[in-house]
């Protein structure tokens, strides 16, 4: 399906309806997986890409949660991950002995997730798991496992529903690929 957004042609990869349905399913999976924990689950959104997903996902989880965010910036070209990650915003509270679920927009090489895992483990949470809306399967992920996954997508650069190209397109309500007129 071709759409236009701010004058650009965009090929929809995942529609608004597909995303809505899958996010509800993920919320139910997460609610079930953490049904026996005592303290509220801590959702840690990785800024900025996870913000739209996080807003929908947390409302699909039927249990007490706390919201936290981490800011990361990776160096390198706009459409490639270099693996060098810098923390630009840290958690506001300790997570020791708490159950923590990372919320990412997309796992590409897995380097961002790997770095965050290493960093979080030193804070000794009770458990640490990863939920990602998207994953590109073609790259080697090393030790990173996505525990709750929305969709596996082809190895193309995608935009929308939080994902950006040089800072824009995050507010596109679906996930798409830019057409060739750009
Ligand atoms: P990784 O470290 O290679 O797993 O990449 C993670 C980050 O790269 C994501 O959180 C995104 O910010 C960015 N990224 C990777 N692939 C895409 C894409 O197709 N569109 C937009 N951002 C992407």
Short mmCIF file of C-alpha atoms and ligand atoms in Angstrom, two decimals:
data_model
loop_
_atom_site.label_atom_id
_atom_site.label_comp_id
_atom_site.label_asym_id
_atom_site.label_seq_id
_atom_site.Cartn_x
_atom_site.Cartn_y
_atom_site.Cartn_z
CA UNK A 1 0.00 0.00 0.00
CA UNK A 2 1.41 3.42 -1.00
CA UNK A 3 0.68 6.43 1.19
CA UNK A 4 1.79 10.02 1.21
CA UNK A 5 3.08 11.72 4.32
CA UNK A 6 4.23 15.33 4.20
CA UNK A 7 4.50 15.06 0.43
CA UNK A 8 6.66 11.90 0.39
CA UNK A 9 5.66 8.51 -0.98
CA UNK A 10 5.75 5.85 1.69
CA UNK A 11 5.28 2.11 1.26
CA UNK A 12 3.45 0.78 4.32
CA UNK A 13 5.12 -2.29 5.78
CA UNK A 14 2.92 -2.61 8.87
CA UNK A 15 -0.45 -0.91 9.04
CA UNK A 16 -1.88 0.93 12.03
CA UNK A 17 -4.35 -1.94 12.52
CA UNK A 18 -1.65 -4.64 12.41
CA UNK A 19 0.41 -2.73 14.98
CA UNK A 20 -2.59 -2.16 17.27
CA UNK A 21 -3.49 -5.85 17.24
CA UNK A 22 0.07 -7.04 17.89
CA UNK A 23 0.65 -4.51 20.69
CA UNK A 24 -2.47 -5.80 22.48
CA UNK A 25 -1.18 -9.38 22.13
CA UNK A 26 2.25 -8.37 23.48
CA UNK A 27 0.58 -6.64 26.44
CA UNK A 28 -1.29 -9.86 27.24
CA UNK A 29 1.93 -11.95 26.92
CA UNK A 30 3.78 -9.60 29.27
CA UNK A 31 0.90 -9.53 31.78
CA UNK A 32 0.95 -13.33 31.83
CA UNK A 33 4.76 -13.63 32.07
CA UNK A 34 4.97 -11.32 35.10
CA UNK A 35 1.75 -12.42 36.80
CA UNK A 36 3.52 -13.59 40.00
CA UNK A 37 5.82 -10.61 40.73
CA UNK A 38 5.17 -8.56 43.85
CA UNK A 39 6.45 -5.06 43.07
CA UNK A 40 5.31 -3.14 39.99
CA UNK A 41 7.13 -4.09 36.77
CA UNK A 42 9.54 -1.38 35.60
CA UNK A 43 9.27 -0.63 31.88
CA UNK A 44 12.38 1.13 30.59
CA UNK A 45 11.81 2.80 27.24
CA UNK A 46 14.84 3.53 25.12
CA UNK A 47 14.50 7.07 23.81
CA UNK A 48 13.41 8.34 21.49
CA UNK A 49 12.22 5.59 19.17
CA UNK A 50 10.27 3.57 21.74
CA UNK A 51 8.00 6.41 22.90
CA UNK A 52 4.98 5.68 20.68
CA UNK A 53 5.25 1.92 21.20
CA UNK A 54 5.69 2.41 24.95
CA UNK A 55 2.59 4.60 25.20
CA UNK A 56 0.44 1.92 23.55
CA UNK A 57 2.13 -1.10 25.13
CA UNK A 58 1.88 0.11 28.73
CA UNK A 59 -1.88 0.53 28.31
CA UNK A 60 -2.12 -3.06 27.06
CA UNK A 61 -0.40 -4.41 30.21
CA UNK A 62 -2.93 -5.25 32.91
CA UNK A 63 -0.83 -4.96 36.07
CA UNK A 64 0.93 -2.25 38.10
CA UNK A 65 3.91 -0.79 36.25
CA UNK A 66 6.38 2.06 36.60
CA UNK A 67 7.71 3.94 33.59
CA UNK A 68 11.35 4.87 33.16
CA UNK A 69 13.33 6.06 30.16
CA UNK A 70 16.93 5.82 29.08
CA UNK A 71 18.38 8.13 26.50
CA UNK A 72 21.02 6.69 24.22
CA UNK A 73 22.73 8.05 21.20
CA UNK A 74 24.81 5.94 18.89
CA UNK A 75 27.48 7.47 16.79
CA UNK A 76 27.78 6.85 13.08
CA UNK A 77 25.88 7.40 9.87
CA UNK A 78 22.17 8.22 9.97
CA UNK A 79 21.01 4.84 8.70
CA UNK A 80 23.67 2.60 10.28
CA UNK A 81 24.43 1.59 13.84
CA UNK A 82 28.09 1.92 14.77
CA UNK A 83 27.91 0.10 18.10
CA UNK A 84 29.38 2.96 20.10
CA UNK A 85 26.62 3.96 22.50
CA UNK A 86 26.46 6.89 24.88
CA UNK A 87 23.94 7.30 27.69
CA UNK A 88 22.34 10.74 27.44
CA UNK A 89 19.62 10.20 30.07
CA UNK A 90 19.72 7.74 32.94
CA UNK A 91 17.06 6.11 35.14
CA UNK A 92 15.63 8.21 37.95
CA UNK A 93 15.62 5.38 40.54
CA UNK A 94 17.58 2.29 41.57
CA UNK A 95 16.37 -0.98 40.01
CA UNK A 96 18.05 -3.37 42.45
CA UNK A 97 15.88 -6.46 43.07
CA UNK A 98 13.21 -5.16 40.70
CA UNK A 99 11.87 -6.78 37.52
CA UNK A 100 12.89 -4.69 34.53
CA UNK A 101 11.65 -4.89 30.96
CA UNK A 102 13.42 -2.89 28.27
CA UNK A 103 11.18 -1.50 25.55
CA UNK A 104 12.88 -0.87 22.21
CA UNK A 105 11.54 0.19 18.85
CA UNK A 106 13.83 -2.00 16.78
CA UNK A 107 16.70 -4.41 17.28
CA UNK A 108 18.97 -4.22 14.26
CA UNK A 109 22.53 -5.30 15.05
CA UNK A 110 21.62 -5.73 18.72
CA UNK A 111 24.54 -3.56 19.81
CA UNK A 112 22.37 -0.99 21.60
CA UNK A 113 20.54 -3.71 23.54
CA UNK A 114 23.81 -5.48 24.36
CA UNK A 115 25.29 -2.28 25.75
CA UNK A 116 22.18 -1.51 27.83
CA UNK A 117 22.07 -5.05 29.20
CA UNK A 118 25.70 -4.82 30.32
CA UNK A 119 25.05 -1.47 31.96
CA UNK A 120 21.83 -2.59 33.73
CA UNK A 121 23.19 -5.88 35.01
CA UNK A 122 25.66 -4.04 37.24
CA UNK A 123 22.61 -2.52 39.03
CA UNK A 124 21.44 -6.02 40.00
CA UNK A 125 17.78 -6.14 38.96
CA UNK A 126 15.74 -9.24 39.90
CA UNK A 127 15.29 -9.89 36.18
CA UNK A 128 16.04 -8.16 32.91
CA UNK A 129 14.17 -8.84 29.68
CA UNK A 130 13.72 -7.16 26.33
CA UNK A 131 10.59 -6.30 24.38
CA UNK A 132 11.03 -4.90 20.87
CA UNK A 133 8.39 -3.92 18.37
CA UNK A 134 10.63 -4.88 15.45
CA UNK A 135 13.62 -7.05 14.72
CA UNK A 136 15.69 -7.40 11.59
CA UNK A 137 16.68 -11.05 11.43
CA UNK A 138 19.56 -10.96 8.97
CA UNK A 139 22.20 -9.64 11.33
CA UNK A 140 23.99 -11.60 14.00
CA UNK A 141 22.55 -10.66 17.38
CA UNK A 142 25.29 -12.20 19.51
CA UNK A 143 23.98 -12.77 22.98
CA UNK A 144 20.92 -10.51 22.73
CA UNK A 145 17.58 -12.28 22.76
CA UNK A 146 14.30 -10.45 22.24
CA UNK A 147 11.95 -11.97 24.84
CA UNK A 148 8.79 -10.27 23.54
CA UNK A 149 8.83 -9.47 19.82
CA UNK A 150 6.24 -7.63 17.75
CA UNK A 151 7.33 -8.30 14.19
CA UNK A 152 10.29 -9.60 12.23
CA UNK A 153 10.86 -7.32 9.23
CA UNK A 154 13.13 -7.42 6.16
CA UNK A 155 16.53 -5.76 6.36
CA UNK A 156 15.34 -2.37 5.10
CA UNK A 157 15.45 1.06 6.70
CA UNK A 158 12.01 1.71 8.17
CA UNK A 159 10.34 4.83 9.50
CA UNK A 160 7.25 5.72 11.50
CA UNK A 161 5.56 4.74 14.78
CA UNK A 162 8.54 6.22 16.64
CA UNK A 163 11.26 5.35 14.12
CA UNK A 164 13.01 8.26 12.46
CA UNK A 165 15.12 9.19 9.51
CA UNK A 166 17.47 11.96 10.64
CA UNK A 167 14.99 12.94 13.35
CA UNK A 168 11.77 13.08 11.32
CA UNK A 169 8.85 10.73 10.48
CA UNK A 170 8.41 9.53 14.08
CA UNK A 171 4.77 10.65 14.06
CA UNK A 172 3.80 8.53 11.06
CA UNK A 173 1.04 6.29 12.51
CA UNK A 174 2.31 3.12 10.78
CA UNK A 175 5.69 1.58 9.88
CA UNK A 176 6.83 2.17 6.33
CA UNK A 177 9.66 2.44 3.86
CA UNK A 178 10.34 5.65 1.98
CA UNK A 179 9.57 5.52 -1.73
CA UNK A 180 12.16 6.10 -4.46
CA UNK A 181 11.17 9.72 -5.09
CA UNK A 182 13.10 10.81 -2.01
P1 LIG B 1 21.09 -1.67 16.85
O1 LIG B 1 22.00 -1.16 17.93
O2 LIG B 1 21.81 -1.94 15.57
O3 LIG B 1 20.26 -2.86 17.29
O4 LIG B 1 20.13 -0.49 16.45
C1 LIG B 1 19.25 0.03 17.33
C2 LIG B 1 18.85 1.43 16.97
O5 LIG B 1 19.20 1.81 15.62
C3 LIG B 1 17.35 1.56 17.06
O6 LIG B 1 16.94 1.81 18.39
C4 LIG B 1 17.08 2.68 16.10
O7 LIG B 1 17.23 3.92 16.74
C5 LIG B 1 18.15 2.55 15.03
N1 LIG B 1 17.66 1.82 13.85
C6 LIG B 1 18.03 0.60 13.41
N2 LIG B 1 17.38 0.26 12.29
C7 LIG B 1 16.54 1.28 12.02
C8 LIG B 1 15.56 1.53 10.98
O8 LIG B 1 15.32 0.72 10.06
N3 LIG B 1 14.89 2.72 11.05
C9 LIG B 1 15.11 3.64 12.02
N4 LIG B 1 15.99 3.44 13.01
C10 LIG B 1 16.71 2.29 13.01
#
